[in-house]
């Protein structure tokens, strides 16, 4: 297998499968799995919903940037980002460092079917804003090194597609696709 990046960072909208694909991919690569949202919840002892409600979105975005900074020095990791993390330039730059970034591209219909409006994802509570939010974010997701179709297939199948990309990938390719 070609030289592997020490981190694979999964980006994409809520419900695109970053966590489930990330777990499957980590198993396949023998890497540890890291979920940025879970790390923030563990570090603060609060839920994402509580952080949004009590401190506001900007405070949460700063926590994401701090997590991206911490992760940038950890080897052999598959990282599931929160859906907004890669849209913030400072956080994006940290996530790109030494990593292969992968956009899990997923159609809106599938996203709406997967994401519940139970309040655990504050930005999904208002489903009416989801189409515009997805359109607004796509240019950022496109900055990932590669994109894989995550609309169809089980998480392990999507993970297999990523392994295929890693195997075909030229060694030492570090720059982002722009
Ligand atoms: C968010 C997505 C969530 C979480 C937070 C904000 C977003 O993560 O970080 O609710 O801005 O899209 P998931 O993409 O894992 O749902």
PDB file of C-alpha atoms and ligand atoms in Angstrom:
ATOM      1  CA  UNK A   1       0.000   0.000   0.000  1.00  0.00           C
ATOM      2  CA  UNK A   2       1.187   3.537  -0.766  1.00  0.00           C
ATOM      3  CA  UNK A   3       2.386   5.690   2.102  1.00  0.00           C
ATOM      4  CA  UNK A   4      -0.624   6.558   4.199  1.00  0.00           C
ATOM      5  CA  UNK A   5      -1.443   9.916   5.722  1.00  0.00           C
ATOM      6  CA  UNK A   6      -1.276   9.740   9.493  1.00  0.00           C
ATOM      7  CA  UNK A   7      -4.740  11.247   9.787  1.00  0.00           C
ATOM      8  CA  UNK A   8      -7.856  10.867   7.691  1.00  0.00           C
ATOM      9  CA  UNK A   9     -10.345  13.648   8.395  1.00  0.00           C
ATOM     10  CA  UNK A  10     -13.970  13.176   7.391  1.00  0.00           C
ATOM     11  CA  UNK A  11     -15.965  16.286   6.591  1.00  0.00           C
ATOM     12  CA  UNK A  12     -19.492  16.840   5.365  1.00  0.00           C
ATOM     13  CA  UNK A  13     -22.982  17.775   6.399  1.00  0.00           C
ATOM     14  CA  UNK A  14     -24.903  16.447   9.400  1.00  0.00           C
ATOM     15  CA  UNK A  15     -26.190  12.964   8.640  1.00  0.00           C
ATOM     16  CA  UNK A  16     -23.612  12.179   5.975  1.00  0.00           C
ATOM     17  CA  UNK A  17     -22.269   9.328   8.117  1.00  0.00           C
ATOM     18  CA  UNK A  18     -18.992  10.788   9.388  1.00  0.00           C
ATOM     19  CA  UNK A  19     -19.155   8.952  12.707  1.00  0.00           C
ATOM     20  CA  UNK A  20     -20.281   5.530  11.462  1.00  0.00           C
ATOM     21  CA  UNK A  21     -17.985   5.600   8.422  1.00  0.00           C
ATOM     22  CA  UNK A  22     -15.164   6.934  10.594  1.00  0.00           C
ATOM     23  CA  UNK A  23     -15.464   4.037  13.037  1.00  0.00           C
ATOM     24  CA  UNK A  24     -15.457   1.496  10.200  1.00  0.00           C
ATOM     25  CA  UNK A  25     -12.523   3.189   8.496  1.00  0.00           C
ATOM     26  CA  UNK A  26     -10.487   3.359  11.712  1.00  0.00           C
ATOM     27  CA  UNK A  27     -10.967  -0.383  12.179  1.00  0.00           C
ATOM     28  CA  UNK A  28      -9.836  -1.099   8.653  1.00  0.00           C
ATOM     29  CA  UNK A  29      -6.741   1.088   8.934  1.00  0.00           C
ATOM     30  CA  UNK A  30      -5.835   0.122  12.511  1.00  0.00           C
ATOM     31  CA  UNK A  31      -6.071   3.791  13.487  1.00  0.00           C
ATOM     32  CA  UNK A  32      -7.840   5.303  16.491  1.00  0.00           C
ATOM     33  CA  UNK A  33     -11.169   6.973  15.930  1.00  0.00           C
ATOM     34  CA  UNK A  34     -11.794  10.505  17.182  1.00  0.00           C
ATOM     35  CA  UNK A  35     -15.112  12.307  17.104  1.00  0.00           C
ATOM     36  CA  UNK A  36     -14.755  16.065  17.532  1.00  0.00           C
ATOM     37  CA  UNK A  37     -18.237  16.544  18.978  1.00  0.00           C
ATOM     38  CA  UNK A  38     -17.724  13.753  21.541  1.00  0.00           C
ATOM     39  CA  UNK A  39     -14.336  15.203  22.512  1.00  0.00           C
ATOM     40  CA  UNK A  40     -15.947  18.592  23.135  1.00  0.00           C
ATOM     41  CA  UNK A  41     -18.715  17.001  25.202  1.00  0.00           C
ATOM     42  CA  UNK A  42     -16.194  15.016  27.239  1.00  0.00           C
ATOM     43  CA  UNK A  43     -13.905  17.990  27.771  1.00  0.00           C
ATOM     44  CA  UNK A  44     -16.689  20.341  28.862  1.00  0.00           C
ATOM     45  CA  UNK A  45     -18.989  17.814  30.544  1.00  0.00           C
ATOM     46  CA  UNK A  46     -21.872  19.361  28.579  1.00  0.00           C
ATOM     47  CA  UNK A  47     -23.871  18.361  25.543  1.00  0.00           C
ATOM     48  CA  UNK A  48     -23.528  20.174  22.212  1.00  0.00           C
ATOM     49  CA  UNK A  49     -27.158  21.299  22.613  1.00  0.00           C
ATOM     50  CA  UNK A  50     -26.359  22.831  26.030  1.00  0.00           C
ATOM     51  CA  UNK A  51     -23.287  24.617  24.673  1.00  0.00           C
ATOM     52  CA  UNK A  52     -25.271  26.130  21.790  1.00  0.00           C
ATOM     53  CA  UNK A  53     -28.085  27.162  24.110  1.00  0.00           C
ATOM     54  CA  UNK A  54     -25.989  28.602  26.937  1.00  0.00           C
ATOM     55  CA  UNK A  55     -22.906  29.978  25.166  1.00  0.00           C
ATOM     56  CA  UNK A  56     -24.009  30.365  21.548  1.00  0.00           C
ATOM     57  CA  UNK A  57     -22.685  29.025  18.272  1.00  0.00           C
ATOM     58  CA  UNK A  58     -19.521  31.145  18.174  1.00  0.00           C
ATOM     59  CA  UNK A  59     -18.313  29.721  21.495  1.00  0.00           C
ATOM     60  CA  UNK A  60     -18.874  26.233  20.092  1.00  0.00           C
ATOM     61  CA  UNK A  61     -16.928  27.103  16.925  1.00  0.00           C
ATOM     62  CA  UNK A  62     -13.996  28.212  19.064  1.00  0.00           C
ATOM     63  CA  UNK A  63     -14.116  24.882  20.932  1.00  0.00           C
ATOM     64  CA  UNK A  64     -13.997  23.129  17.562  1.00  0.00           C
ATOM     65  CA  UNK A  65     -10.920  25.108  16.605  1.00  0.00           C
ATOM     66  CA  UNK A  66      -9.246  24.079  19.874  1.00  0.00           C
ATOM     67  CA  UNK A  67     -10.072  20.434  19.222  1.00  0.00           C
ATOM     68  CA  UNK A  68      -8.688  20.675  15.686  1.00  0.00           C
ATOM     69  CA  UNK A  69      -5.493  22.083  17.165  1.00  0.00           C
ATOM     70  CA  UNK A  70      -5.204  19.222  19.668  1.00  0.00           C
ATOM     71  CA  UNK A  71      -5.864  16.618  16.972  1.00  0.00           C
ATOM     72  CA  UNK A  72      -3.243  18.088  14.627  1.00  0.00           C
ATOM     73  CA  UNK A  73      -0.475  16.509  16.699  1.00  0.00           C
ATOM     74  CA  UNK A  74      -2.041  13.054  17.119  1.00  0.00           C
ATOM     75  CA  UNK A  75      -0.810  10.321  14.753  1.00  0.00           C
ATOM     76  CA  UNK A  76      -2.810   7.461  13.215  1.00  0.00           C
ATOM     77  CA  UNK A  77      -6.256   8.891  13.689  1.00  0.00           C
ATOM     78  CA  UNK A  78      -9.497   8.889  11.764  1.00  0.00           C
ATOM     79  CA  UNK A  79     -11.328  12.079  12.699  1.00  0.00           C
ATOM     80  CA  UNK A  80     -15.060  12.701  12.365  1.00  0.00           C
ATOM     81  CA  UNK A  81     -15.645  16.449  12.307  1.00  0.00           C
ATOM     82  CA  UNK A  82     -18.865  18.260  13.151  1.00  0.00           C
ATOM     83  CA  UNK A  83     -20.757  19.472  10.088  1.00  0.00           C
ATOM     84  CA  UNK A  84     -19.712  23.102  10.503  1.00  0.00           C
ATOM     85  CA  UNK A  85     -16.064  22.645  11.475  1.00  0.00           C
ATOM     86  CA  UNK A  86     -14.590  22.593   7.965  1.00  0.00           C
ATOM     87  CA  UNK A  87     -16.417  25.792   7.004  1.00  0.00           C
ATOM     88  CA  UNK A  88     -14.299  27.831   9.418  1.00  0.00           C
ATOM     89  CA  UNK A  89     -10.958  28.762   7.780  1.00  0.00           C
ATOM     90  CA  UNK A  90      -8.797  28.521  10.927  1.00  0.00           C
ATOM     91  CA  UNK A  91     -10.289  25.173  11.931  1.00  0.00           C
ATOM     92  CA  UNK A  92     -10.074  23.911   8.351  1.00  0.00           C
ATOM     93  CA  UNK A  93      -6.372  24.780   8.112  1.00  0.00           C
ATOM     94  CA  UNK A  94      -5.661  22.825  11.307  1.00  0.00           C
ATOM     95  CA  UNK A  95      -7.676  19.832  10.108  1.00  0.00           C
ATOM     96  CA  UNK A  96      -5.797  19.811   6.788  1.00  0.00           C
ATOM     97  CA  UNK A  97      -2.352  19.656   8.408  1.00  0.00           C
ATOM     98  CA  UNK A  98      -0.741  16.318   7.550  1.00  0.00           C
ATOM     99  CA  UNK A  99      -4.119  14.748   6.806  1.00  0.00           C
ATOM    100  CA  UNK A 100      -6.085  13.407   3.905  1.00  0.00           C
ATOM    101  CA  UNK A 101      -9.405  15.240   4.080  1.00  0.00           C
ATOM    102  CA  UNK A 102     -12.426  13.396   2.719  1.00  0.00           C
ATOM    103  CA  UNK A 103     -15.819  14.883   1.940  1.00  0.00           C
ATOM    104  CA  UNK A 104     -18.659  12.434   2.528  1.00  0.00           C
ATOM    105  CA  UNK A 105     -20.979  13.725  -0.125  1.00  0.00           C
ATOM    106  CA  UNK A 106     -24.608  12.991   0.555  1.00  0.00           C
ATOM    107  CA  UNK A 107     -27.848  14.137  -1.034  1.00  0.00           C
ATOM    108  CA  UNK A 108     -30.298  16.257   0.894  1.00  0.00           C
ATOM    109  CA  UNK A 109     -33.060  13.652   0.832  1.00  0.00           C
ATOM    110  CA  UNK A 110     -30.796  11.135   2.560  1.00  0.00           C
ATOM    111  CA  UNK A 111     -29.605  13.739   5.036  1.00  0.00           C
ATOM    112  CA  UNK A 112     -33.152  14.686   6.054  1.00  0.00           C
ATOM    113  CA  UNK A 113     -34.040  11.026   6.477  1.00  0.00           C
ATOM    114  CA  UNK A 114     -31.057  10.420   8.730  1.00  0.00           C
ATOM    115  CA  UNK A 115     -31.042  13.538  10.876  1.00  0.00           C
ATOM    116  CA  UNK A 116     -33.732  13.717  13.491  1.00  0.00           C
ATOM    117  CA  UNK A 117     -35.141  16.989  14.739  1.00  0.00           C
ATOM    118  CA  UNK A 118     -34.873  15.890  18.383  1.00  0.00           C
ATOM    119  CA  UNK A 119     -32.778  18.901  19.395  1.00  0.00           C
ATOM    120  CA  UNK A 120     -29.515  16.999  19.826  1.00  0.00           C
ATOM    121  CA  UNK A 121     -28.280  18.826  16.718  1.00  0.00           C
ATOM    122  CA  UNK A 122     -29.293  22.448  17.318  1.00  0.00           C
ATOM    123  CA  UNK A 123     -28.990  23.429  13.647  1.00  0.00           C
ATOM    124  CA  UNK A 124     -31.204  20.548  12.539  1.00  0.00           C
ATOM    125  CA  UNK A 125     -34.083  21.608  14.762  1.00  0.00           C
ATOM    126  CA  UNK A 126     -35.297  23.905  12.009  1.00  0.00           C
ATOM    127  CA  UNK A 127     -35.438  21.625   9.007  1.00  0.00           C
ATOM    128  CA  UNK A 128     -36.480  24.483   6.757  1.00  0.00           C
ATOM    129  CA  UNK A 129     -32.982  25.959   6.872  1.00  0.00           C
ATOM    130  CA  UNK A 130     -31.219  22.716   5.960  1.00  0.00           C
ATOM    131  CA  UNK A 131     -31.275  23.106   2.128  1.00  0.00           C
ATOM    132  CA  UNK A 132     -29.826  26.629   2.290  1.00  0.00           C
ATOM    133  CA  UNK A 133     -27.277  25.634   4.926  1.00  0.00           C
ATOM    134  CA  UNK A 134     -26.109  22.713   2.807  1.00  0.00           C
ATOM    135  CA  UNK A 135     -25.794  24.946  -0.281  1.00  0.00           C
ATOM    136  CA  UNK A 136     -23.861  27.537   1.720  1.00  0.00           C
ATOM    137  CA  UNK A 137     -21.433  24.927   3.022  1.00  0.00           C
ATOM    138  CA  UNK A 138     -20.760  22.949  -0.124  1.00  0.00           C
ATOM    139  CA  UNK A 139     -17.970  25.244  -1.364  1.00  0.00           C
ATOM    140  CA  UNK A 140     -16.112  24.562   1.894  1.00  0.00           C
ATOM    141  CA  UNK A 141     -16.633  20.802   1.711  1.00  0.00           C
ATOM    142  CA  UNK A 142     -15.306  20.897  -1.857  1.00  0.00           C
ATOM    143  CA  UNK A 143     -11.978  22.036  -0.441  1.00  0.00           C
ATOM    144  CA  UNK A 144     -11.418  18.524   0.904  1.00  0.00           C
ATOM    145  CA  UNK A 145      -8.727  16.532  -0.912  1.00  0.00           C
ATOM    146  CA  UNK A 146     -11.189  13.941  -2.166  1.00  0.00           C
ATOM    147  CA  UNK A 147     -14.932  13.329  -2.208  1.00  0.00           C
ATOM    148  CA  UNK A 148     -16.720  10.004  -1.836  1.00  0.00           C
ATOM    149  CA  UNK A 149     -20.353   9.190  -2.432  1.00  0.00           C
ATOM    150  CA  UNK A 150     -21.895   8.579   0.984  1.00  0.00           C
ATOM    151  CA  UNK A 151     -25.545   8.570  -0.102  1.00  0.00           C
ATOM    152  CA  UNK A 152     -25.651   4.846  -0.706  1.00  0.00           C
ATOM    153  CA  UNK A 153     -24.146   1.804   0.947  1.00  0.00           C
ATOM    154  CA  UNK A 154     -23.416   0.662   4.470  1.00  0.00           C
ATOM    155  CA  UNK A 155     -20.773   2.569   6.458  1.00  0.00           C
ATOM    156  CA  UNK A 156     -18.224  -0.172   5.872  1.00  0.00           C
ATOM    157  CA  UNK A 157     -18.800   0.068   2.124  1.00  0.00           C
ATOM    158  CA  UNK A 158     -18.189   3.809   2.178  1.00  0.00           C
ATOM    159  CA  UNK A 159     -15.096   3.124   4.306  1.00  0.00           C
ATOM    160  CA  UNK A 160     -13.925   0.624   1.651  1.00  0.00           C
ATOM    161  CA  UNK A 161     -14.200   3.360  -0.974  1.00  0.00           C
ATOM    162  CA  UNK A 162     -11.924   5.538   1.124  1.00  0.00           C
ATOM    163  CA  UNK A 163      -9.418   2.713   1.600  1.00  0.00           C
ATOM    164  CA  UNK A 164      -9.434   2.332  -2.192  1.00  0.00           C
ATOM    165  CA  UNK A 165      -8.629   5.998  -2.585  1.00  0.00           C
ATOM    166  CA  UNK A 166      -5.817   5.685  -0.047  1.00  0.00           C
ATOM    167  CA  UNK A 167      -4.346   2.742  -1.900  1.00  0.00           C
ATOM    168  CA  UNK A 168      -4.462   4.528  -5.225  1.00  0.00           C
ATOM    169  CA  UNK A 169      -3.189   7.728  -3.780  1.00  0.00           C
ATOM    170  CA  UNK A 170       0.296   8.886  -4.693  1.00  0.00           C
ATOM    171  CA  UNK A 171       2.751   9.073  -1.771  1.00  0.00           C
ATOM    172  CA  UNK A 172       3.533  12.483  -0.326  1.00  0.00           C
ATOM    173  CA  UNK A 173       0.528  14.186  -1.816  1.00  0.00           C
ATOM    174  CA  UNK A 174      -0.237  16.821   0.746  1.00  0.00           C
ATOM    175  CA  UNK A 175      -1.940  19.738  -0.955  1.00  0.00           C
ATOM    176  CA  UNK A 176      -5.666  20.167  -0.840  1.00  0.00           C
ATOM    177  CA  UNK A 177      -7.733  19.901  -3.990  1.00  0.00           C
ATOM    178  CA  UNK A 178      -8.884  23.427  -4.774  1.00  0.00           C
TER     179      UNK A 178
HETATM  180  C1  LIG B   1     -23.198  20.974  13.407  1.00  0.00           C
HETATM  181  C2  LIG B   1     -23.131  19.604  13.257  1.00  0.00           C
HETATM  182  C3  LIG B   1     -23.059  18.694  14.414  1.00  0.00           C
HETATM  183  C4  LIG B   1     -22.490  19.414  15.639  1.00  0.00           C
HETATM  184  C5  LIG B   1     -23.254  20.671  15.889  1.00  0.00           C
HETATM  185  C6  LIG B   1     -23.189  21.645  14.728  1.00  0.00           C
HETATM  186  C7  LIG B   1     -23.252  21.814  12.201  1.00  0.00           C
HETATM  187  O1  LIG B   1     -22.218  17.588  14.083  1.00  0.00           O
HETATM  188  O2  LIG B   1     -21.131  19.700  15.475  1.00  0.00           O
HETATM  189  O3  LIG B   1     -24.597  20.313  16.168  1.00  0.00           O
HETATM  190  O4  LIG B   1     -22.977  23.037  12.284  1.00  0.00           O
HETATM  191  O5  LIG B   1     -23.560  21.270  11.106  1.00  0.00           O
HETATM  192  P1  LIG B   1     -22.639  16.423  13.044  1.00  0.00           P
HETATM  193  O6  LIG B   1     -22.256  16.863  11.671  1.00  0.00           O
HETATM  194  O7  LIG B   1     -21.815  15.257  13.501  1.00  0.00           O
HETATM  195  O8  LIG B   1     -24.093  16.194  13.201  1.00  0.00           O
END
